[in-house]
């Protein structure tokens, strides 16, 4: 069938779909030659289009007589057919609403019903992962809309992640949805406007021995990995660097510290990291060892005692700073021997264990008060015509200089890791940018922009949902979200601070609504314990959050962002 050229669709986002359905005779323009793609349409107009799009569907029911549709009404036949084929129904009182505009929600409900779309098993998970505004979809419609998402029928301009259920449907949107209904993935509709559920999702857990015996025995570890796999987690971040010791047998640590690993009795005679990797591979879990303590160490540690020249200090000569109420010292991240030591630890893991990546966190940094040790002061003077660093540790230029030196080390470490094993993912779990930079000289925004970070898991340990959401909407997070898998660290509880599982679910839903790459729970033990619910109840709730397996997003595996812009 030849279609008359339409005067107002040139360069419109739905031009190709409109042209195709006009060629098929499903839609037509107005007498003046226009199509009016951005105009709304009535329920009557929609019924007429449906009968043209699906002329051969069998009747599912009889009836279709409405008090406001007279026998001689121009669209009476189309309305009756739309009713009998299961696409549309009337209002209470027997009205059809012939002049009422149709909502986007009702367009998709009609398609789901008339086409008998297959329902998905977990509609709320589907909707939360697909849309930023999933909460606006009413309960009675959620199964049908989730089915429409799964079938690829939901089209939203200008962003497929915004459903806008209560907006009037435009003629262009209806055409695009019908085009997808008739032609599937081959429809000429831009993919950016088609709602979809991401194929992958980061579902991580941090493993630590603090307030947990999960790593204390091989049996505990096997049980934990089995449990996490059953609940459809896909990534673990086991602590391997704590209190100035490794938690795996390290030749580098033996040479520098005189001990291959921490003197914990439960570590002796074991290669904990090898156990973790072997057990995780058996369960299909990815392993990204976590350098929890970064440059931080206890002041009485063997590391600090053996290498006092490696420690940086404050302007008054003191070295300790309170971290979570405990005295800590910091290795000097600008000292070449410190840099080599940390690099050697990282490279021996990458070289000796088949891990998927390496993770650094907020401790891969240094408090802004530090940097007045002899080595760093002399380095600064060499580059500043002999001038001493400013007395104020918050001086803008002095802060920038130290931060840039840390960034330079991250660049070198990144290159060394990629040289040793190119597919190793460099993961970072920092605090929000302003805090990380102003208080700890950690400019992770720049690290990410330069490509030195390939996975970001932002620590957002907030109880209030508004505060939680605000952290995720910062500009640097949105920028990262467009470049690398960007996920969120969700607090599942502490020994002294239980977190209800409802809060965990609420935050996970928000993460999904915002199109982030997933989440990691801190920490393993608090997923089940220290909480108001029983471990079995919490496990059941998590199984509902993660009802099906999902692969982890990874740049190495060809990850692509799920947001537009």
XYZ file of C-alpha atoms in Angstrom:
565
model
C 0.000 0.000 0.000
C 1.344 3.428 -0.942
C 1.363 6.006 1.854
C 0.833 9.698 1.316
C 3.882 11.761 2.323
C 3.317 13.358 5.696
C 4.404 16.955 6.041
C 5.473 17.174 9.685
C 7.512 14.062 10.517
C 10.797 14.931 8.808
C 13.663 14.294 11.266
C 11.193 13.334 13.986
C 12.476 10.582 16.271
C 9.591 8.314 15.162
C 9.723 9.219 11.474
C 10.723 5.734 10.328
C 8.076 3.991 12.450
C 5.336 6.378 11.332
C 6.328 5.938 7.706
C 6.286 2.146 8.035
C 2.859 1.937 9.672
C 1.468 4.456 7.206
C 2.776 2.253 4.386
C 1.020 -0.720 6.002
C -2.229 1.256 6.243
C -2.343 1.101 10.041
C -2.190 4.880 10.481
C -2.854 7.846 8.257
C -2.440 11.587 8.291
C -4.961 14.380 8.472
C -6.592 16.018 5.428
C -4.045 18.838 5.538
C -1.218 16.337 5.018
C 0.073 16.447 8.614
C 0.417 13.597 11.077
C 0.788 15.609 14.312
C 3.155 13.125 15.933
C 3.331 14.939 19.270
C -0.430 15.278 19.697
C -2.368 13.067 22.058
C -5.099 10.741 20.816
C -8.435 9.578 22.149
C -9.468 6.119 23.229
C -11.638 5.994 20.123
C -8.721 6.809 17.812
C -6.626 4.188 19.553
C -9.333 1.553 19.106
C -9.451 2.293 15.380
C -5.683 1.961 15.048
C -5.720 -1.346 16.976
C -8.246 -2.910 14.615
C -6.093 -1.941 11.639
C -2.892 -3.190 13.255
C -4.375 -6.542 14.321
C -7.243 -7.318 11.930
C -7.196 -11.100 12.274
C -7.122 -11.728 16.016
C -9.843 -14.069 17.310
C -12.565 -12.895 19.643
C -11.968 -13.527 23.349
C -15.352 -12.362 24.585
C -18.681 -10.998 23.409
C -20.225 -7.626 24.096
C -18.701 -4.267 23.459
C -21.871 -2.195 23.770
C -21.380 1.057 25.645
C -23.880 3.733 26.615
C -21.829 6.486 24.952
C -21.293 4.572 21.686
C -24.398 4.833 19.523
C -24.927 2.261 16.733
C -24.308 4.907 14.067
C -21.154 6.271 15.740
C -18.379 6.342 13.143
C -16.037 4.107 15.215
C -18.645 1.825 16.825
C -17.368 -1.236 14.959
C -13.757 -0.611 15.871
C -14.632 -0.094 19.544
C -16.635 -3.322 19.626
C -13.768 -5.227 17.985
C -11.187 -3.755 20.396
C -13.372 -4.974 23.249
C -14.078 -8.432 21.826
C -10.399 -9.119 21.072
C -9.445 -8.231 24.645
C -7.540 -5.029 23.988
C -9.859 -2.504 25.601
C -12.666 -2.331 28.144
C -15.028 0.323 29.402
C -15.485 2.293 32.590
C -17.812 1.470 35.478
C -21.322 2.465 34.473
C -20.999 1.087 30.970
C -19.184 4.040 29.375
C -16.310 3.735 26.925
C -15.086 7.328 27.087
C -15.075 8.052 23.401
C -13.595 11.533 23.770
C -11.180 10.733 26.610
C -7.490 10.955 25.892
C -5.576 7.749 26.514
C -2.734 7.432 28.991
C 0.560 5.745 28.220
C -0.260 3.265 30.981
C -3.518 2.290 29.309
C -1.923 1.873 25.897
C 0.459 -0.717 27.331
C -2.273 -2.403 29.359
C -4.295 -2.762 26.177
C -1.390 -4.298 24.274
C -0.509 -6.664 27.120
C -4.114 -7.858 27.321
C -4.949 -8.080 23.640
C -1.684 -9.776 22.710
C -1.825 -12.084 25.767
C 1.740 -11.244 26.720
C 3.500 -13.796 28.892
C 3.771 -12.640 32.476
C 7.245 -12.446 34.042
C 7.817 -14.208 37.383
C 9.116 -11.175 39.304
C 7.389 -8.059 37.932
C 8.562 -5.664 40.651
C 12.217 -6.548 40.034
C 11.693 -6.062 36.300
C 10.052 -2.656 36.738
C 12.561 -1.362 39.290
C 15.462 -2.307 37.056
C 13.796 -0.856 33.934
C 12.402 2.497 35.103
C 13.368 5.466 37.215
C 9.690 6.064 38.001
C 8.589 2.484 38.622
C 6.926 3.520 41.882
C 4.310 5.458 39.863
C 2.980 2.307 38.203
C -0.150 1.199 40.089
C -0.283 -2.239 41.627
C -3.035 -3.556 39.358
C -0.929 -2.797 36.272
C 2.507 -3.989 37.359
C 2.333 -7.534 36.005
C 1.096 -6.362 32.622
C 3.628 -3.542 32.269
C 6.466 -5.858 33.306
C 5.313 -8.265 30.600
C 5.328 -5.411 28.072
C 8.880 -4.504 29.108
C 10.001 -8.099 28.696
C 8.382 -8.175 25.249
C 10.165 -4.967 24.226
C 6.984 -2.962 23.618
C 7.502 0.009 25.944
C 8.775 3.093 24.147
C 9.494 6.391 25.906
C 10.890 9.528 24.349
C 13.421 10.960 25.088
C 14.621 8.350 27.597
C 13.552 4.730 27.693
C 14.175 4.593 31.439
C 11.298 6.989 32.195
C 7.907 5.332 31.843
C 5.633 8.291 32.700
C 2.545 6.094 33.161
C 0.188 9.013 33.737
C 1.199 11.111 30.737
C -1.060 11.269 27.712
C 0.244 8.993 24.993
C 1.353 10.797 21.845
C 0.541 9.584 18.373
C 4.249 8.979 17.754
C 4.625 6.882 20.913
C 1.592 4.757 20.058
C 2.935 4.173 16.567
C 6.344 3.194 17.953
C 4.795 0.735 20.425
C 2.607 -0.793 17.722
C 5.601 -1.015 15.425
C 7.472 -2.964 18.119
C 4.395 -5.155 18.629
C 4.164 -6.002 14.941
C 7.849 -6.206 13.992
C 9.672 -6.981 17.214
C 13.331 -6.010 17.469
C 13.374 -5.322 13.716
C 11.047 -2.348 14.114
C 12.533 1.004 13.017
C 12.391 2.461 16.530
C 15.571 3.925 18.099
C 16.807 1.530 20.796
C 17.552 4.440 23.141
C 13.807 4.926 23.601
C 12.907 1.267 24.170
C 12.655 0.228 27.820
C 14.790 -2.758 28.702
C 16.013 -4.617 31.742
C 19.815 -4.688 31.926
C 21.251 -8.078 31.090
C 23.719 -7.835 33.956
C 23.783 -6.502 37.494
C 26.553 -6.309 40.061
C 25.519 -8.241 43.179
C 28.489 -8.092 45.481
C 29.367 -8.792 49.097
C 32.374 -7.735 51.132
C 33.984 -10.520 53.185
C 35.896 -9.493 56.296
C 36.920 -11.218 59.517
C 35.793 -8.295 61.683
C 32.719 -9.409 63.662
C 32.594 -12.465 61.441
C 34.095 -15.953 61.362
C 33.213 -16.501 57.717
C 36.880 -16.940 56.759
C 38.055 -18.659 59.931
C 37.637 -22.209 58.652
C 37.401 -23.841 55.225
C 33.978 -25.178 56.233
C 32.635 -21.712 57.082
C 33.979 -20.359 53.830
C 32.431 -23.132 51.737
C 29.085 -22.635 53.426
C 29.210 -18.884 52.765
C 30.072 -19.290 49.087
C 27.324 -21.876 48.627
C 24.860 -19.566 50.330
C 25.802 -16.535 48.241
C 25.607 -18.509 45.017
C 22.177 -19.879 45.949
C 20.943 -16.329 46.567
C 22.236 -15.252 43.130
C 25.083 -12.997 44.201
C 27.839 -12.915 41.600
C 30.854 -11.140 43.125
C 32.762 -11.262 46.386
C 35.294 -8.758 47.692
C 37.405 -10.607 50.283
C 39.713 -8.584 52.497
C 43.376 -9.421 51.825
C 45.205 -6.487 53.492
C 44.504 -5.577 57.106
C 46.359 -3.981 60.028
C 49.628 -3.961 58.111
C 49.464 -7.669 57.254
C 48.288 -9.730 54.319
C 45.578 -12.334 54.853
C 47.193 -14.689 52.352
C 50.743 -16.155 52.314
C 52.795 -13.384 50.706
C 56.477 -13.682 49.795
C 56.561 -9.891 49.515
C 55.213 -9.473 53.047
C 57.657 -12.060 54.399
C 60.560 -10.103 52.956
C 59.334 -6.723 54.212
C 57.684 -7.701 57.508
C 59.290 -10.988 58.419
C 55.854 -12.648 58.305
C 54.047 -14.016 55.266
C 50.627 -13.181 56.670
C 48.775 -11.991 59.744
C 49.626 -14.091 62.843
C 45.982 -15.076 63.368
C 45.897 -18.731 64.396
C 43.143 -19.483 61.894
C 45.369 -18.354 59.004
C 48.308 -20.597 59.797
C 48.917 -23.400 57.322
C 46.268 -22.071 54.942
C 46.262 -20.142 51.698
C 42.998 -18.324 52.331
C 42.925 -16.535 49.008
C 43.480 -19.775 47.106
C 40.579 -21.333 49.028
C 38.368 -18.361 48.179
C 39.247 -18.413 44.492
C 38.795 -22.185 44.143
C 35.491 -22.203 46.025
C 34.184 -19.189 44.129
C 35.056 -20.655 40.767
C 33.098 -23.759 41.735
C 30.059 -21.560 42.455
C 30.466 -19.191 39.512
C 31.358 -16.211 41.706
C 33.832 -13.558 40.631
C 36.606 -12.711 43.106
C 38.036 -9.219 43.483
C 40.439 -9.055 46.454
C 39.952 -5.968 48.590
C 42.921 -3.966 49.977
C 40.871 -2.730 52.902
C 43.529 -0.855 54.847
C 45.187 0.827 51.874
C 47.958 3.064 53.237
C 46.588 2.877 56.790
C 48.121 0.819 59.611
C 48.095 0.559 63.425
C 50.839 2.658 65.081
C 52.159 -0.424 66.915
C 52.141 -2.688 63.859
C 55.193 -4.578 62.707
C 55.030 -2.586 59.487
C 55.235 0.730 61.322
C 57.930 -0.560 63.707
C 60.199 -1.931 60.987
C 59.801 0.970 58.571
C 59.284 4.217 60.499
C 60.706 6.164 57.554
C 57.722 5.046 55.526
C 55.247 6.912 57.701
C 54.015 10.386 56.886
C 53.168 12.937 59.567
C 51.363 16.112 60.468
C 52.923 19.546 60.639
C 53.467 19.252 64.424
C 55.470 16.085 63.874
C 52.830 13.681 65.179
C 51.743 10.727 63.093
C 48.537 9.302 64.501
C 45.034 10.249 63.422
C 41.784 8.864 64.748
C 39.989 6.657 62.244
C 36.602 5.395 63.487
C 37.774 6.305 66.987
C 41.029 4.306 66.767
C 44.585 5.649 66.419
C 46.079 4.950 62.995
C 49.202 5.912 61.098
C 49.566 6.250 57.326
C 52.198 4.958 55.000
C 53.521 7.793 52.897
C 51.911 7.317 49.469
C 54.498 9.680 47.916
C 57.501 7.666 49.124
C 58.918 5.433 46.354
C 59.599 2.520 48.720
C 56.008 2.556 49.954
C 54.757 2.745 46.404
C 56.890 -0.213 45.393
C 55.778 -2.267 48.408
C 52.074 -1.768 47.680
C 52.648 -2.402 43.981
C 54.511 -5.631 44.734
C 51.651 -6.867 46.941
C 49.102 -6.138 44.233
C 51.146 -7.677 41.457
C 51.844 -10.887 43.349
C 48.092 -11.384 43.741
C 47.420 -10.612 40.092
C 50.285 -12.841 39.035
C 49.720 -15.787 41.388
C 45.934 -16.063 41.665
C 43.280 -16.180 38.914
C 41.306 -13.282 40.374
C 38.957 -11.062 38.372
C 40.273 -7.764 39.683
C 41.692 -5.751 42.555
C 39.738 -3.359 44.738
C 40.929 -0.288 46.614
C 38.700 1.793 48.851
C 38.520 5.024 50.833
C 41.743 4.107 52.674
C 43.748 4.151 49.449
C 44.336 7.776 50.304
C 45.829 9.912 53.067
C 44.240 12.404 55.484
C 44.681 16.022 54.428
C 46.574 16.791 57.665
C 49.468 14.583 56.573
C 52.352 15.191 54.197
C 54.816 17.068 56.418
C 57.344 14.227 56.657
C 60.901 14.937 55.492
C 60.641 13.055 52.216
C 57.453 14.776 51.045
C 58.585 18.220 52.208
C 61.870 17.876 50.303
C 60.020 16.661 47.200
C 57.737 19.680 47.383
C 60.689 22.055 47.800
C 62.439 20.560 44.779
C 59.422 21.477 42.664
C 58.741 24.885 44.252
C 62.078 26.750 44.181
C 62.950 25.707 47.704
C 59.735 26.939 49.314
C 58.304 25.009 52.233
C 54.782 23.600 52.001
C 52.071 25.914 53.355
C 51.457 25.665 57.086
C 47.752 25.186 56.440
C 47.152 21.580 55.313
C 43.940 22.760 53.629
C 45.744 25.262 51.415
C 44.231 24.758 47.969
C 47.494 24.449 46.043
C 49.163 22.239 48.651
C 46.141 19.934 48.666
C 46.106 19.802 44.867
C 49.834 19.028 44.660
C 49.586 16.073 47.055
C 46.435 14.785 45.387
C 48.029 14.962 41.949
C 51.018 12.985 43.207
C 48.635 10.317 44.471
C 46.899 10.300 41.094
C 50.266 9.831 39.388
C 50.889 6.762 41.541
C 47.465 5.366 40.658
C 48.355 5.806 36.994
C 51.607 3.871 37.436
C 49.893 1.152 39.456
C 47.186 0.829 36.828
C 49.799 0.408 34.084
C 51.688 -2.189 36.104
C 48.548 -4.229 36.751
C 47.508 -4.120 33.121
C 51.002 -5.129 32.034
C 50.932 -8.124 34.357
C 47.414 -9.208 33.393
C 45.420 -7.011 30.966
C 41.934 -8.261 31.864
C 42.267 -7.514 35.572
C 39.562 -5.062 36.640
C 40.595 -2.145 38.864
C 37.706 -1.514 41.247
C 37.398 1.401 43.663
C 35.000 1.875 46.579
C 35.354 5.482 47.811
C 33.302 7.988 49.743
C 31.612 10.775 47.828
C 34.002 12.974 45.835
C 33.984 16.186 47.885
C 34.664 14.327 51.121
C 37.249 12.014 49.545
C 39.189 14.890 48.005
C 38.905 17.568 50.687
C 39.594 15.295 53.649
C 41.639 12.447 52.133
C 43.214 13.858 48.945
C 41.528 11.103 46.936
C 40.433 12.631 43.628
C 38.625 9.583 42.317
C 36.669 11.664 39.837
C 39.948 12.340 38.006
C 41.040 8.714 38.360
C 37.829 7.643 36.692
C 38.048 10.254 33.936
C 41.589 9.155 33.090
C 40.481 5.517 32.914
C 42.403 4.278 35.967
C 39.197 2.993 37.597
C 37.099 0.433 35.736
C 34.456 -0.289 38.369
C 33.131 2.153 40.958
C 31.218 1.132 44.076
C 30.304 4.283 45.944
C 29.943 3.821 49.699
C 26.571 5.300 50.659
C 25.857 4.180 54.193
C 22.797 6.315 54.899
C 19.561 5.322 56.620
C 17.460 8.171 55.201
C 16.340 7.408 51.637
C 16.439 11.065 50.567
C 20.016 11.418 51.770
C 20.887 8.092 50.144
C 19.364 9.176 46.829
C 21.054 12.586 46.902
C 24.481 10.933 47.015
C 23.654 8.946 43.888
C 22.599 12.007 41.925
C 25.827 13.951 42.283
C 27.288 15.022 38.925
C 30.467 12.952 39.305
C 28.388 9.819 39.912
C 26.302 10.438 36.801
C 29.484 10.992 34.803
C 31.002 7.764 36.063
C 27.744 5.964 35.318
C 28.183 6.812 31.648
C 31.759 5.540 31.514
C 32.159 2.498 33.756
C 29.999 0.087 35.783
C 28.967 2.281 38.725
C 27.365 0.552 41.679
C 26.507 1.388 45.286
C 27.739 0.014 48.576
C 24.675 -0.665 50.738
C 25.039 -1.145 54.474
C 23.272 -4.299 55.622
C 24.247 -3.657 59.216
C 26.990 -3.547 61.831
C 27.315 -5.424 65.098
C 26.173 -2.265 66.897
C 23.764 -1.061 64.228
C 21.130 -3.368 62.822
C 19.577 -2.479 59.485
C 16.055 -3.713 58.655
C 15.893 -5.767 55.480
C 13.118 -3.453 54.275
C 15.644 -0.596 54.215
C 18.080 -2.699 52.205
C 15.351 -3.511 49.679
C 14.229 0.112 49.481
C 17.760 1.276 48.741
C 18.350 -1.499 46.210
C 15.179 -0.475 44.390
C 16.403 3.123 44.246
C 19.743 1.949 42.845
C 17.864 0.061 40.157
C 15.506 2.954 39.439
C 18.496 5.217 38.770
C 20.009 2.799 36.283
C 23.135 2.080 38.316
C 25.092 -1.096 37.637
C 24.186 -2.829 40.878
C 25.193 -2.975 44.512
C 27.540 -4.546 46.998
C 26.427 -5.338 50.538
C 28.569 -4.461 53.534
C 29.087 -6.920 54.978
C 28.568 -10.699 54.792
C 27.795 -11.312 58.465
C 25.285 -8.487 58.755
C 23.282 -9.778 55.816
C 21.956 -12.392 58.229
C 22.797 -11.233 61.753
C 22.724 -8.123 63.989
C 19.271 -7.416 62.548
C 15.637 -7.240 63.708
C 14.653 -10.171 61.472
C 15.760 -13.779 61.643
C 18.523 -14.989 59.302
C 16.032 -17.161 57.414
C 13.636 -14.254 56.905
C 16.437 -12.035 55.633
C 17.648 -14.746 53.263
C 14.122 -15.179 51.903
C 13.846 -11.428 51.326
C 17.163 -11.369 49.449
C 16.061 -14.274 47.295
C 13.108 -12.118 46.230
C 15.438 -9.198 45.479
C 17.650 -11.469 43.348
C 15.198 -14.110 42.065
C 17.284 -15.094 39.050
C 21.004 -15.245 38.307
C 22.651 -12.271 36.614
C 26.107 -11.861 35.169
C 28.282 -9.122 36.622
C 28.874 -6.021 34.473
C 32.473 -5.687 33.413
C 34.342 -3.491 30.956
C 36.455 -6.525 30.119
C 33.267 -8.315 29.034
C 32.032 -5.461 26.845
C 29.843 -3.610 29.346
C 27.734 -0.750 27.980
C 25.929 1.924 30.029
C 22.151 1.558 30.446
C 21.449 5.286 30.682
C 21.325 7.749 27.830
C 23.172 10.987 27.393
